[in-house]
Coordinates of C-alpha atoms in Angstrom, one line a residue:
X1 CA -61.6 -35.3 18.7
X2 CA -64.3 -35.8 16.1
X3 CA -67.1 -33.6 15.0
X4 CA -69.5 -33.1 12.0
X5 CA -70.6 -29.9 10.4
X6 CA -73.2 -29.5 7.6
X7 CA -74.7 -26.8 5.4
X8 CA -77.1 -26.6 2.5
X9 CA -76.0 -24.8 -0.6
X10 CA -78.5 -23.5 -3.2
X11 CA -76.8 -25.0 -6.2
X12 CA -77.0 -28.4 -7.9
X13 CA -74.6 -31.1 -6.4
X14 CA -72.5 -31.3 -9.6
X15 CA -71.8 -27.6 -9.6
X16 CA -70.9 -27.6 -5.9
X17 CA -68.6 -30.6 -6.4
X18 CA -66.8 -28.9 -9.3
X19 CA -66.3 -25.7 -7.3
X20 CA -65.2 -27.5 -4.2
X21 CA -62.7 -29.7 -6.1
X22 CA -61.1 -26.8 -8.0
X23 CA -58.0 -25.6 -6.1
X24 CA -58.0 -22.4 -8.0
X25 CA -61.0 -21.3 -5.9
X26 CA -59.5 -22.0 -2.5
X27 CA -58.2 -18.5 -1.9
X28 CA -61.7 -17.1 -2.5
X29 CA -63.3 -19.0 0.4
X30 CA -60.7 -20.6 2.7
X31 CA -59.8 -18.0 5.3
X32 CA -56.1 -17.8 6.2
X33 CA -54.8 -19.8 3.2
X34 CA -51.4 -18.5 2.2
X35 CA -50.3 -21.4 -0.1
X36 CA -51.7 -24.6 -1.5
X37 CA -49.3 -26.2 -3.9
X38 CA -48.9 -29.8 -5.1
X39 CA -45.7 -31.5 -4.1
X40 CA -46.6 -34.8 -5.8
X41 CA -49.5 -35.4 -8.2
X42 CA -52.0 -33.2 -10.0
X43 CA -53.8 -30.5 -8.0
X44 CA -57.1 -31.8 -6.7
X45 CA -56.7 -35.4 -7.9
X46 CA -56.7 -38.6 -5.8
X47 CA -53.3 -39.3 -4.2
X48 CA -52.0 -35.8 -4.7
X49 CA -49.8 -34.5 -1.8
X50 CA -49.8 -30.7 -1.4
X51 CA -47.9 -28.3 0.8
X52 CA -50.4 -26.1 2.6
X53 CA -49.6 -22.9 4.6
X54 CA -52.3 -21.3 6.7
X55 CA -52.1 -18.0 8.7
X56 CA -54.1 -16.9 11.7
X57 CA -53.0 -13.4 12.8
X58 CA -49.2 -13.4 12.9
X59 CA -49.0 -17.2 13.3
X60 CA -48.3 -19.5 10.3
X61 CA -49.0 -23.2 10.2
X62 CA -47.6 -25.5 7.6
X63 CA -48.9 -29.0 6.8
X64 CA -49.0 -31.7 4.1
X65 CA -52.4 -32.6 2.6
X66 CA -53.0 -35.9 0.9
X67 CA -56.2 -36.5 -1.1
X68 CA -57.3 -40.0 0.0
X69 CA -60.6 -40.2 -1.7
X70 CA -62.3 -38.4 -4.7
X71 CA -65.4 -40.3 -5.8
X72 CA -66.5 -40.1 -8.5
X73 CA -63.2 -39.1 -10.1
X74 CA -65.1 -37.4 -13.0
X75 CA -67.3 -34.6 -11.8
X76 CA -69.2 -34.2 -15.0
X77 CA -72.6 -35.9 -15.4
X78 CA -72.8 -37.3 -11.9
X79 CA -75.7 -39.8 -11.5
X80 CA -78.7 -38.6 -9.5
X81 CA -78.2 -41.2 -6.6
X82 CA -74.4 -40.8 -6.4
X83 CA -72.9 -39.4 -3.2
X84 CA -69.8 -37.3 -3.9
X85 CA -66.9 -38.0 -1.5
X86 CA -63.8 -35.8 -1.0
X87 CA -61.5 -37.1 1.8
X88 CA -58.1 -35.6 2.7
X89 CA -55.5 -36.2 5.4
X90 CA -53.5 -33.3 6.9
X91 CA -50.3 -33.8 8.8
X92 CA -48.4 -30.9 10.5
X93 CA -46.3 -30.2 13.5
X94 CA -48.1 -31.8 16.5
X95 CA -51.2 -32.8 14.7
X96 CA -52.9 -35.2 12.3
X97 CA -56.3 -34.6 10.8
X98 CA -58.7 -36.2 8.4
X99 CA -61.7 -34.6 6.8
X100 CA -64.4 -36.6 5.0
X101 CA -66.7 -34.5 2.9
X102 CA -70.0 -35.8 1.5
X103 CA -72.2 -34.0 -1.0
X104 CA -75.7 -35.3 -1.5
X105 CA -78.6 -34.0 -3.5
X106 CA -81.1 -32.2 -1.1
X107 CA -83.2 -31.3 -4.2
X108 CA -82.4 -30.9 -7.9
X109 CA -81.3 -27.3 -7.2
X110 CA -79.6 -27.7 -3.7
X111 CA -76.8 -29.7 -2.1
X112 CA -76.3 -30.9 1.4
X113 CA -72.6 -30.7 2.3
X114 CA -71.7 -32.8 5.4
X115 CA -68.1 -32.6 6.7
X116 CA -66.7 -35.0 9.3
X117 CA -63.4 -33.9 10.9
X118 CA -61.1 -35.9 13.1
X119 CA -58.0 -34.6 14.9
X120 CA -55.3 -36.2 16.9
X121 CA -52.6 -34.2 18.7
X122 CA -49.1 -35.1 19.7
X123 CA -47.3 -33.5 22.6
X124 CA -48.8 -32.2 25.8
X125 CA -49.4 -28.6 24.6
X126 CA -51.3 -29.6 21.5
X127 CA -53.3 -32.2 23.4
X128 CA -54.3 -29.6 25.9
X129 CA -55.4 -27.1 23.2
X130 CA -57.5 -29.9 21.6
X131 CA -59.0 -30.8 25.0
X132 CA -59.8 -27.3 26.1
X133 CA -60.9 -25.7 22.8
X134 CA -62.8 -28.3 20.7
X135 CA -65.4 -25.7 19.9
X136 CA -62.8 -23.4 18.2
X137 CA -62.1 -26.2 15.7
X138 CA -65.8 -26.8 15.0
X139 CA -66.5 -23.1 14.6
X140 CA -63.6 -22.6 12.2
X141 CA -64.8 -25.5 10.1
X142 CA -68.4 -24.1 10.0
X143 CA -67.0 -20.7 9.0
X144 CA -65.1 -22.3 6.1
X145 CA -68.3 -23.9 5.0
X146 CA -70.3 -20.7 5.3
X147 CA -67.6 -18.8 3.3
X148 CA -67.8 -21.5 0.6
X149 CA -71.6 -21.2 0.4
X150 CA -71.3 -17.4 0.0
X151 CA -68.7 -17.8 -2.7
X152 CA -70.6 -20.5 -4.5
X153 CA -74.1 -18.9 -4.3
X154 CA -73.2 -15.2 -4.6
X155 CA -69.6 -15.0 -5.8
X156 CA -68.3 -13.5 -2.6
X157 CA -64.5 -13.5 -2.2
X158 CA -63.3 -13.5 1.4
X159 CA -60.2 -11.6 0.3
X160 CA -62.4 -8.6 -0.3
X161 CA -63.9 -8.5 3.2
X162 CA -63.1 -5.5 5.4
X163 CA -62.0 -6.3 8.9

């Protein structure tokens, strides 16, 4: 299963890239994140493997994330025509996923964030879930992007939301 989501953020591309690349900000906008800790490498850097634990309701899901692309490596003074790339691979029980994020300059003061996601499932139950509910995955990805936008533009922290 593959899909692409996008959103425009009213901040310069360099600022968006810096916020997105900083693991310290993840709990502020990534719903359900319980833990994101490096196992091998430096948090947020190319090649780093991290243990990630997510929770949805009472159900926890654990996976390993590997940063497979971070270009440019230095997020200070990014050239105007440069497209910023963040790619990561996630492997967990019954699934493999890759996310390819691209940040382009929509204007000097706004950024277009395009995120391409691909999932592969192992086992009949996970394949069935992927086949029957692809819109759930797409909607969740879009929600993460909207939460990041609210965090980046307005400083909103999802941990402070009332259910």
